[in-house]
Amino acid sequence: MVLSRRSVVYMLLVSVLVLILSPFAWLAITAFKDASELRAVPIHWWPHHPSPGNFVKALTSWDYFGYARNSLTIATIYAVLATFASAWAGYGFARLEAPGKRVIFGVLLSTMMLPQVMTLVPTYLLFAKFHLINTYMPWVLWGLCGMPYLIFLFRQFFTNMPKELEEAAIVDGCGQMRIFWRIFLPQSWPVIATSLILSFSWTWGDWLAPALLLDTGRTTLAVQLATGYHNAHGGTLNNLVAAGTLVYVVPVLVLFLILQRGFVSGIATSGLK
């Protein structure tokens, strides 16, 4: 029996889906196991005595929602600022003329190749010099600088917009700021949705920067999840970690479900010339 091309594609997609969802499924299974089943040999692939109480313990062992509030504050501030800063920068690269614009844009994109860990020490020293450690100002400043990838997405989208729109606005007496706010930005909702999802999820899931820059009381949920669940002997309670992590991914999933149509459209349209 010869498989059709569509059948092969579906099989590949299902295989990739299973590969992606397998860790999440194992996380969910672990969240319902009790402590004895975590150490069982051979491994229990399915909990014999499901323990939904693990979720209650995970949420009440320490101030889970307080740390979630810290994460939500940082992620929201960064996502909003980075989105609009990147939109304005992308508009400049797409529609304004300036000497060396292409070179600057190329240098900006090249910074995406730098791993975060490379810049953490100088970043820490800089923020320490200005007494910004244990505050949320670093995320405000990072947001105001935009994200190179988001700038790229906005630049691609604005480049594809008809020049006649801009020319008509100029004839009507609009300046560049008004053209951006009244014409280009409202048309870029798909890219805005994409930008909000990417920047929020990146900040929500970041562990390294909050661990370095924030003290225990002001740190994020990602940092606390990695260090907050221990038994009396100092061992990690992996079932509580799994339960807490499952709840931890809910805000990102909700944001994606709300903005998914814009996200898909934004990725598609920004990939054009």
Short mmCIF file of C-alpha atoms in Angstrom, two decimals:
data_model
loop_
_atom_site.label_atom_id
_atom_site.label_comp_id
_atom_site.label_asym_id
_atom_site.label_seq_id
_atom_site.Cartn_x
_atom_site.Cartn_y
_atom_site.Cartn_z
CA MET A 1 0.00 0.00 0.00
CA VAL A 2 1.46 3.33 -1.10
CA LEU A 3 0.93 6.17 1.33
CA SER A 4 -0.16 9.49 -0.08
CA ARG A 5 1.96 12.56 0.43
CA ARG A 6 -0.65 14.02 2.78
CA SER A 7 -0.62 10.85 4.92
CA VAL A 8 3.16 11.04 5.26
CA VAL A 9 2.93 14.69 6.28
CA TYR A 10 0.26 13.88 8.88
CA MET A 11 2.36 11.03 10.27
CA LEU A 12 5.37 13.31 10.59
CA LEU A 13 3.29 16.01 12.29
CA VAL A 14 1.82 13.51 14.74
CA SER A 15 5.31 12.16 15.50
CA VAL A 16 6.62 15.67 16.19
CA LEU A 17 3.56 16.40 18.35
CA VAL A 18 4.14 13.26 20.42
CA LEU A 19 7.81 14.17 20.80
CA ILE A 20 6.94 17.68 22.01
CA LEU A 21 4.14 16.61 24.36
CA SER A 22 5.98 13.64 25.92
CA PRO A 23 7.89 15.69 28.53
CA PHE A 24 4.69 17.55 29.43
CA ALA A 25 2.82 14.25 29.81
CA TRP A 26 5.57 12.84 32.03
CA LEU A 27 5.45 16.02 34.11
CA ALA A 28 1.69 15.58 34.58
CA ILE A 29 2.11 11.92 35.57
CA THR A 30 4.85 12.81 38.07
CA ALA A 31 2.64 15.51 39.60
CA PHE A 32 0.12 12.85 40.66
CA LYS A 33 2.63 10.41 42.19
CA ASP A 34 3.32 10.14 45.89
CA ALA A 35 6.85 10.12 47.28
CA SER A 36 7.15 6.32 47.39
CA GLU A 37 6.25 5.93 43.71
CA LEU A 38 8.93 8.42 42.69
CA ARG A 39 11.57 6.03 44.05
CA ALA A 40 9.91 2.83 42.84
CA VAL A 41 12.01 0.32 40.88
CA PRO A 42 10.97 -0.54 38.25
CA ILE A 43 9.49 2.83 37.34
CA HIS A 44 5.74 3.25 37.68
CA TRP A 45 4.71 4.68 34.33
CA TRP A 46 1.30 5.47 35.76
CA PRO A 47 0.57 6.45 39.40
CA HIS A 48 -1.00 3.53 41.28
CA HIS A 49 -2.38 5.86 43.93
CA PRO A 50 -2.96 9.30 42.34
CA SER A 51 -2.32 12.17 44.74
CA PRO A 52 -4.13 15.34 43.59
CA GLY A 53 -3.23 16.79 46.98
CA ASN A 54 0.24 17.43 45.55
CA PHE A 55 -1.17 20.51 43.84
CA VAL A 56 -2.49 21.87 47.13
CA LYS A 57 0.88 21.29 48.79
CA ALA A 58 2.71 22.86 45.84
CA LEU A 59 0.61 26.01 46.05
CA THR A 60 0.69 26.34 49.84
CA SER A 61 4.21 25.21 50.86
CA TRP A 62 5.35 28.82 50.38
CA ASP A 63 3.86 32.02 48.93
CA TYR A 64 3.35 30.59 45.44
CA PHE A 65 0.99 33.32 44.26
CA GLY A 66 3.19 36.05 45.70
CA TYR A 67 6.09 34.89 43.54
CA ALA A 68 3.68 34.48 40.62
CA ARG A 69 2.69 38.12 41.10
CA ASN A 70 6.37 39.12 40.90
CA SER A 71 6.76 37.16 37.66
CA LEU A 72 3.56 38.61 36.23
CA THR A 73 4.67 42.16 37.05
CA ILE A 74 8.08 41.76 35.45
CA ALA A 75 6.81 39.87 32.39
CA THR A 76 3.97 42.33 31.73
CA ILE A 77 6.17 45.41 32.08
CA TYR A 78 8.82 43.95 29.81
CA ALA A 79 6.37 42.62 27.20
CA VAL A 80 4.49 45.92 26.82
CA LEU A 81 7.60 48.11 26.72
CA ALA A 82 9.56 45.76 24.43
CA THR A 83 6.64 45.47 22.02
CA PHE A 84 6.17 49.20 21.52
CA ALA A 85 9.89 50.01 21.56
CA SER A 86 10.50 47.30 18.96
CA ALA A 87 7.58 48.56 16.87
CA TRP A 88 8.99 52.08 16.80
CA ALA A 89 12.50 50.85 15.99
CA GLY A 90 11.14 48.53 13.29
CA TYR A 91 9.23 51.43 11.76
CA GLY A 92 12.41 53.49 11.66
CA PHE A 93 14.37 50.74 9.93
CA ALA A 94 11.54 50.09 7.46
CA ARG A 95 10.33 53.57 6.48
CA LEU A 96 12.92 56.19 7.46
CA GLU A 97 16.14 56.90 5.60
CA ALA A 98 19.40 57.41 7.46
CA PRO A 99 23.09 56.87 6.65
CA GLY A 100 24.31 53.42 7.68
CA LYS A 101 20.82 52.12 8.39
CA ARG A 102 21.49 48.70 6.89
CA VAL A 103 24.77 48.32 8.75
CA ILE A 104 23.16 49.24 12.07
CA PHE A 105 20.33 46.79 11.39
CA GLY A 106 22.83 44.02 10.61
CA VAL A 107 24.77 44.70 13.81
CA LEU A 108 21.50 44.68 15.76
CA LEU A 109 20.54 41.27 14.37
CA SER A 110 24.01 39.90 15.08
CA THR A 111 23.48 40.50 18.80
CA MET A 112 20.94 37.66 18.77
CA MET A 113 23.87 35.27 18.46
CA LEU A 114 25.26 36.33 21.84
CA PRO A 115 24.20 33.95 24.63
CA GLN A 116 22.60 35.61 27.65
CA VAL A 117 25.24 34.27 30.01
CA MET A 118 27.95 36.24 28.15
CA THR A 119 26.48 39.59 29.15
CA LEU A 120 25.28 38.79 32.67
CA VAL A 121 28.44 39.78 34.57
CA PRO A 122 28.92 43.19 32.90
CA THR A 123 25.17 43.76 33.16
CA TYR A 124 25.25 43.00 36.88
CA LEU A 125 28.20 45.33 37.45
CA LEU A 126 26.48 48.12 35.53
CA PHE A 127 23.20 47.79 37.41
CA ALA A 128 25.05 47.52 40.73
CA LYS A 129 26.88 50.77 39.99
CA PHE A 130 23.54 52.56 39.55
CA HIS A 131 21.96 50.80 42.57
CA LEU A 132 19.38 48.95 40.49
CA ILE A 133 19.97 45.51 42.01
CA ASN A 134 16.86 44.02 43.66
CA THR A 135 14.57 46.36 41.71
CA TYR A 136 12.50 45.81 38.58
CA MET A 137 14.19 48.71 36.74
CA PRO A 138 16.49 46.39 34.72
CA TRP A 139 13.43 44.92 32.99
CA VAL A 140 12.09 48.42 32.34
CA LEU A 141 15.38 49.44 30.72
CA TRP A 142 15.62 46.20 28.74
CA GLY A 143 12.05 46.70 27.55
CA LEU A 144 12.72 50.27 26.43
CA CYS A 145 15.62 48.97 24.31
CA GLY A 146 13.35 46.50 22.49
CA MET A 147 14.28 43.00 21.34
CA PRO A 148 16.30 42.44 18.14
CA TYR A 149 14.04 39.64 16.91
CA LEU A 150 10.89 41.68 17.54
CA ILE A 151 12.45 44.66 15.76
CA PHE A 152 13.10 42.34 12.83
CA LEU A 153 9.46 41.18 12.78
CA PHE A 154 8.09 44.73 12.86
CA ARG A 155 10.58 45.90 10.26
CA GLN A 156 9.55 43.12 7.88
CA PHE A 157 5.86 43.89 8.39
CA PHE A 158 6.21 47.65 7.94
CA THR A 159 8.38 47.19 4.85
CA ASN A 160 5.49 45.36 3.15
CA MET A 161 2.90 48.06 3.83
CA PRO A 162 1.90 50.12 0.75
CA LYS A 163 3.88 53.32 0.32
CA GLU A 164 0.69 55.06 -0.82
CA LEU A 165 -0.62 55.01 2.77
CA GLU A 166 2.38 56.95 3.98
CA GLU A 167 2.30 59.38 1.05
CA ALA A 168 -1.40 60.12 1.57
CA ALA A 169 -0.78 60.81 5.26
CA ILE A 170 2.09 63.17 4.46
CA VAL A 171 -0.13 65.07 2.01
CA ASP A 172 -2.68 65.44 4.83
CA GLY A 173 0.00 67.04 6.99
CA CYS A 174 0.90 64.10 9.25
CA GLY A 175 4.36 63.85 10.73
CA GLN A 176 6.25 60.60 11.16
CA MET A 177 5.09 60.10 14.75
CA ARG A 178 1.45 60.52 13.80
CA ILE A 179 1.84 58.25 10.76
CA PHE A 180 3.29 55.57 13.03
CA TRP A 181 0.61 55.81 15.75
CA ARG A 182 -2.43 56.38 13.55
CA ILE A 183 -1.67 54.22 10.48
CA PHE A 184 1.16 51.74 10.86
CA LEU A 185 0.77 50.60 14.47
CA PRO A 186 -2.99 49.81 14.25
CA GLN A 187 -2.34 47.77 11.11
CA SER A 188 0.35 45.71 12.82
CA TRP A 189 -1.88 43.89 15.32
CA PRO A 190 -0.70 40.41 14.18
CA VAL A 191 2.91 41.36 14.91
CA ILE A 192 1.92 43.03 18.19
CA ALA A 193 0.22 39.80 19.30
CA THR A 194 3.29 37.79 18.29
CA SER A 195 5.56 40.21 20.12
CA LEU A 196 3.51 40.12 23.31
CA ILE A 197 3.49 36.32 23.39
CA LEU A 198 7.21 35.93 22.69
CA SER A 199 8.42 38.66 25.06
CA PHE A 200 6.04 37.65 27.88
CA SER A 201 6.87 33.94 27.66
CA TRP A 202 10.61 34.64 27.49
CA THR A 203 10.52 36.83 30.61
CA TRP A 204 8.07 34.56 32.45
CA GLY A 205 10.35 31.57 31.90
CA ASP A 206 13.68 33.32 32.50
CA TRP A 207 15.58 31.98 35.49
CA LEU A 208 19.08 33.38 35.12
CA ALA A 209 18.50 37.15 35.28
CA PRO A 210 16.08 37.11 38.25
CA ALA A 211 18.34 34.71 40.15
CA LEU A 212 21.25 37.11 39.68
CA LEU A 213 19.52 40.47 40.13
CA LEU A 214 16.75 39.88 42.69
CA ASP A 215 16.77 38.84 46.35
CA THR A 216 14.57 36.04 47.65
CA GLY A 217 11.61 38.22 48.60
CA ARG A 218 11.34 39.91 45.19
CA THR A 219 12.46 37.09 42.93
CA THR A 220 10.27 35.31 40.39
CA LEU A 221 8.31 32.09 40.40
CA ALA A 222 10.80 30.42 38.05
CA VAL A 223 13.61 30.88 40.57
CA GLN A 224 11.51 29.76 43.53
CA LEU A 225 10.25 26.65 41.70
CA ALA A 226 13.83 25.52 41.23
CA THR A 227 14.76 25.89 44.90
CA GLY A 228 11.58 25.86 46.99
CA TYR A 229 10.50 22.21 47.32
CA HIS A 230 12.66 20.20 49.74
CA ASN A 231 12.05 17.58 52.39
CA ALA A 232 13.55 17.53 55.88
CA HIS A 233 16.74 15.91 54.56
CA GLY A 234 17.29 18.51 51.84
CA GLY A 235 16.12 16.28 48.99
CA THR A 236 14.02 17.70 46.19
CA LEU A 237 10.30 16.82 46.19
CA ASN A 238 9.97 16.18 42.48
CA ASN A 239 6.24 15.50 42.58
CA LEU A 240 5.62 18.96 44.08
CA VAL A 241 8.02 20.52 41.58
CA ALA A 242 6.03 18.89 38.77
CA ALA A 243 2.70 20.05 40.22
CA GLY A 244 3.95 23.60 40.70
CA THR A 245 5.39 23.65 37.19
CA LEU A 246 2.09 22.55 35.63
CA VAL A 247 0.35 25.50 37.26
CA TYR A 248 3.29 27.71 36.27
CA VAL A 249 2.70 27.24 32.53
CA VAL A 250 -0.99 28.21 32.69
CA PRO A 251 -0.55 32.01 32.20
CA VAL A 252 1.52 31.51 29.05
CA LEU A 253 -1.02 29.03 27.65
CA VAL A 254 -3.88 31.43 28.40
CA LEU A 255 -2.05 34.30 26.70
CA PHE A 256 -1.35 32.14 23.67
CA LEU A 257 -4.96 30.98 23.41
CA ILE A 258 -6.15 34.59 23.54
CA LEU A 259 -3.68 35.85 20.94
CA GLN A 260 -3.08 32.70 18.87
CA ARG A 261 -4.79 33.96 15.72
CA GLY A 262 -2.68 37.08 15.70
CA PHE A 263 0.42 35.03 16.55
CA VAL A 264 0.07 32.72 13.54
CA SER A 265 -0.76 35.61 11.23
CA GLY A 266 2.12 37.68 12.55
CA ILE A 267 4.69 34.93 11.99
CA ALA A 268 3.35 34.38 8.45
CA THR A 269 3.16 38.02 7.35
CA SER A 270 6.46 39.07 8.93
CA GLY A 271 8.26 36.34 7.06
CA LEU A 272 7.51 37.98 3.72
CA LYS A 273 9.99 40.23 1.96
#
